[in-house]
mmCIF file of N, CA and C in Angstrom:
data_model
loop_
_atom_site.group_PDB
_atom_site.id
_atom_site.type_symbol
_atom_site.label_atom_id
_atom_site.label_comp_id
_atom_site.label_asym_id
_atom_site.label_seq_id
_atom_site.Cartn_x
_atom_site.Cartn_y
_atom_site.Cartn_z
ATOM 1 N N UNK A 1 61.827 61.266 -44.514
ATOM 2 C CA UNK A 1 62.928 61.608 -45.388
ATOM 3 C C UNK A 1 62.964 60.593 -46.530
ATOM 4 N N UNK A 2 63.249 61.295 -47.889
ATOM 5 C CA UNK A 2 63.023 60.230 -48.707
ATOM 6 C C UNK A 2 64.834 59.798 -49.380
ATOM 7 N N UNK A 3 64.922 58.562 -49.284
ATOM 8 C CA UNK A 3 65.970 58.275 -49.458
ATOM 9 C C UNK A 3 66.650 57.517 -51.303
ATOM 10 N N UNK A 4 65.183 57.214 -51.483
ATOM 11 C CA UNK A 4 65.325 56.945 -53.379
ATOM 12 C C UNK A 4 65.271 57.732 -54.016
ATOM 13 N N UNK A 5 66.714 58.180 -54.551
ATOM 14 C CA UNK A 5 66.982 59.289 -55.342
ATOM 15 C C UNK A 5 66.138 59.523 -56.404
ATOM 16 N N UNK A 6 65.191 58.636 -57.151
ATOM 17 C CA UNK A 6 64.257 59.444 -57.862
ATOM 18 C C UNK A 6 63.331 59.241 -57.477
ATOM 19 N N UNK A 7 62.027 58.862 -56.702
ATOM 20 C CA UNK A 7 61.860 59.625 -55.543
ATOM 21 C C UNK A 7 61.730 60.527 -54.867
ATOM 22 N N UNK A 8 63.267 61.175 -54.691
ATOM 23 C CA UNK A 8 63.065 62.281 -53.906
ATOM 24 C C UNK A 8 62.911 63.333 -54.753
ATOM 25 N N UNK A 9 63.449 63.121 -56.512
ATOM 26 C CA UNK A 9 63.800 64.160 -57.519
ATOM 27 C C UNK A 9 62.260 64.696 -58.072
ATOM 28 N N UNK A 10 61.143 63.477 -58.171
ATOM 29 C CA UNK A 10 59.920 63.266 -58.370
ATOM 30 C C UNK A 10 59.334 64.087 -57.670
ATOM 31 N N UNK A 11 59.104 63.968 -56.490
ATOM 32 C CA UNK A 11 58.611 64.897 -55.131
ATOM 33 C C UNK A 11 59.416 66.387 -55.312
ATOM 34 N N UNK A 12 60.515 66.211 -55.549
ATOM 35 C CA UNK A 12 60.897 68.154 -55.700
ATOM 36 C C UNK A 12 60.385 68.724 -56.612
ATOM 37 N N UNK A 13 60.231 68.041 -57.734
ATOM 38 C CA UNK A 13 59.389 68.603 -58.740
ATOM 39 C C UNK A 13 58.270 69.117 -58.686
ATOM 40 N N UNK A 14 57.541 68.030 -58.034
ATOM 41 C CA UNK A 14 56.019 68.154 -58.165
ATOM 42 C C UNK A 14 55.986 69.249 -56.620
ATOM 43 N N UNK A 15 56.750 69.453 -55.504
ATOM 44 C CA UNK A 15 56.298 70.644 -54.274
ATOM 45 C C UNK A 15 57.562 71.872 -54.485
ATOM 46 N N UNK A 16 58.674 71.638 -55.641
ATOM 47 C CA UNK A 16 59.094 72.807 -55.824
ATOM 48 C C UNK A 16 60.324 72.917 -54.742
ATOM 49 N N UNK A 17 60.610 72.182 -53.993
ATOM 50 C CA UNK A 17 61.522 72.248 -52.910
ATOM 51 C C UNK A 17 61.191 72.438 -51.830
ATOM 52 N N UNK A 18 62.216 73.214 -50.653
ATOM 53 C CA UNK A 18 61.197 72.867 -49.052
ATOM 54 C C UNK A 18 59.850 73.864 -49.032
ATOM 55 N N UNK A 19 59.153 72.866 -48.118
ATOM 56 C CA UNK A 19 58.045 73.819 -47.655
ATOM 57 C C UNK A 19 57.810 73.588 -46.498
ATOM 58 N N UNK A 20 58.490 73.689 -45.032
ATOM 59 C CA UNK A 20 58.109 73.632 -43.999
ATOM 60 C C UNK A 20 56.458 73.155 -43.669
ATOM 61 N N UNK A 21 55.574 74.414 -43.670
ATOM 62 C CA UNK A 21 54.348 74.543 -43.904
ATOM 63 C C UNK A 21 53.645 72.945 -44.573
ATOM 64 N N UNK A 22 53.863 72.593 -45.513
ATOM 65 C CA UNK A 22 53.373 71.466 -46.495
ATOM 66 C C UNK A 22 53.909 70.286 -45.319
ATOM 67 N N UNK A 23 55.226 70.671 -45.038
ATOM 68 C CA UNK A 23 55.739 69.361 -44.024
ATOM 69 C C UNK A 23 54.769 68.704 -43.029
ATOM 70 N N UNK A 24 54.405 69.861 -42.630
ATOM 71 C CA UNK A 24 53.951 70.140 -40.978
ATOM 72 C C UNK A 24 52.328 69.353 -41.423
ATOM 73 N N UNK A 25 51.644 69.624 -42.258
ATOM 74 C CA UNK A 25 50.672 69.011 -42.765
ATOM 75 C C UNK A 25 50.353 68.203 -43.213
ATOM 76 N N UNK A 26 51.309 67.420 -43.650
ATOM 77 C CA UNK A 26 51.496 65.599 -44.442
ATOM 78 C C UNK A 26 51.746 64.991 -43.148
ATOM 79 N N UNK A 27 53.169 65.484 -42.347
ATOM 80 C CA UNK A 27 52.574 64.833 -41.170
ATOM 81 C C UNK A 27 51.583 64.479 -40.039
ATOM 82 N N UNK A 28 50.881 65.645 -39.912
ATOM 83 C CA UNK A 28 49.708 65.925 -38.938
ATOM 84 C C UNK A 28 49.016 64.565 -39.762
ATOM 85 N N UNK A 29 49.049 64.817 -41.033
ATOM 86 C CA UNK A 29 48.160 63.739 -41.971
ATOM 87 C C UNK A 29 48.609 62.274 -41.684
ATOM 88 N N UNK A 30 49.621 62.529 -41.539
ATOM 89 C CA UNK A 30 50.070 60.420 -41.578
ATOM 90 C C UNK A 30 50.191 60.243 -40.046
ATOM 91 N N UNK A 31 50.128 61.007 -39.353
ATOM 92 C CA UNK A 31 50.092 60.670 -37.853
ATOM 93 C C UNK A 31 48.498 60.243 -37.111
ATOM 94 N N UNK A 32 47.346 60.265 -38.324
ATOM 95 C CA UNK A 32 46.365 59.820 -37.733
ATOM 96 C C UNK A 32 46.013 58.812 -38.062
ATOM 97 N N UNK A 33 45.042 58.239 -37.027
ATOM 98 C CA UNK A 33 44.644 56.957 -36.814
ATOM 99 C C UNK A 33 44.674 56.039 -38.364
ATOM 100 N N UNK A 34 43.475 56.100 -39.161
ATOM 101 C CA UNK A 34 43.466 55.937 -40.131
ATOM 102 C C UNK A 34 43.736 56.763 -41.778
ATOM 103 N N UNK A 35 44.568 56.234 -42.859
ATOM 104 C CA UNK A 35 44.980 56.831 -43.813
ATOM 105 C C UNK A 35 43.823 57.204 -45.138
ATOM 106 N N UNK A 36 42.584 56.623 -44.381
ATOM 107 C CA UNK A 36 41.547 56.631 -45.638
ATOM 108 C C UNK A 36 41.344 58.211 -46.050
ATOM 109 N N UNK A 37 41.415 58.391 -47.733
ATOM 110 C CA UNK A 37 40.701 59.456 -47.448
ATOM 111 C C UNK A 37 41.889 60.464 -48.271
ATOM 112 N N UNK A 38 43.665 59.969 -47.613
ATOM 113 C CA UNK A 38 44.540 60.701 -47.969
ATOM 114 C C UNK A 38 44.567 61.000 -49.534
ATOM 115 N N UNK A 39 44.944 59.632 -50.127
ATOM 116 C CA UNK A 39 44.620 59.733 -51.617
ATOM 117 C C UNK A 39 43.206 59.680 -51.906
ATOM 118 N N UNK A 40 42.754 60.745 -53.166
ATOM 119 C CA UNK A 40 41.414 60.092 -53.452
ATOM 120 C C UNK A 40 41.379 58.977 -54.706
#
């Protein structure tokens, strides 16, 4: 949850508001071992 109001205004912009789906996949993403790879 993002709690810095711009921040969070930044991120709505750029995914448009909720996306369950997108959720479910950033996390699967930050829940593994290593983060290499996430950003290129």
């Amino acid at each position: 949850m993002l709690f810095d109001l711009d921040c969070r205004r930044s991120v709505s912009t750029i995914i448009g508001g909720p996306n369950p789906e997108l959720a479910d996949l950033v996390e699967q993403e930050c829940s593994q071992r290593s983060w290499e790879g996430i950003i290129p």
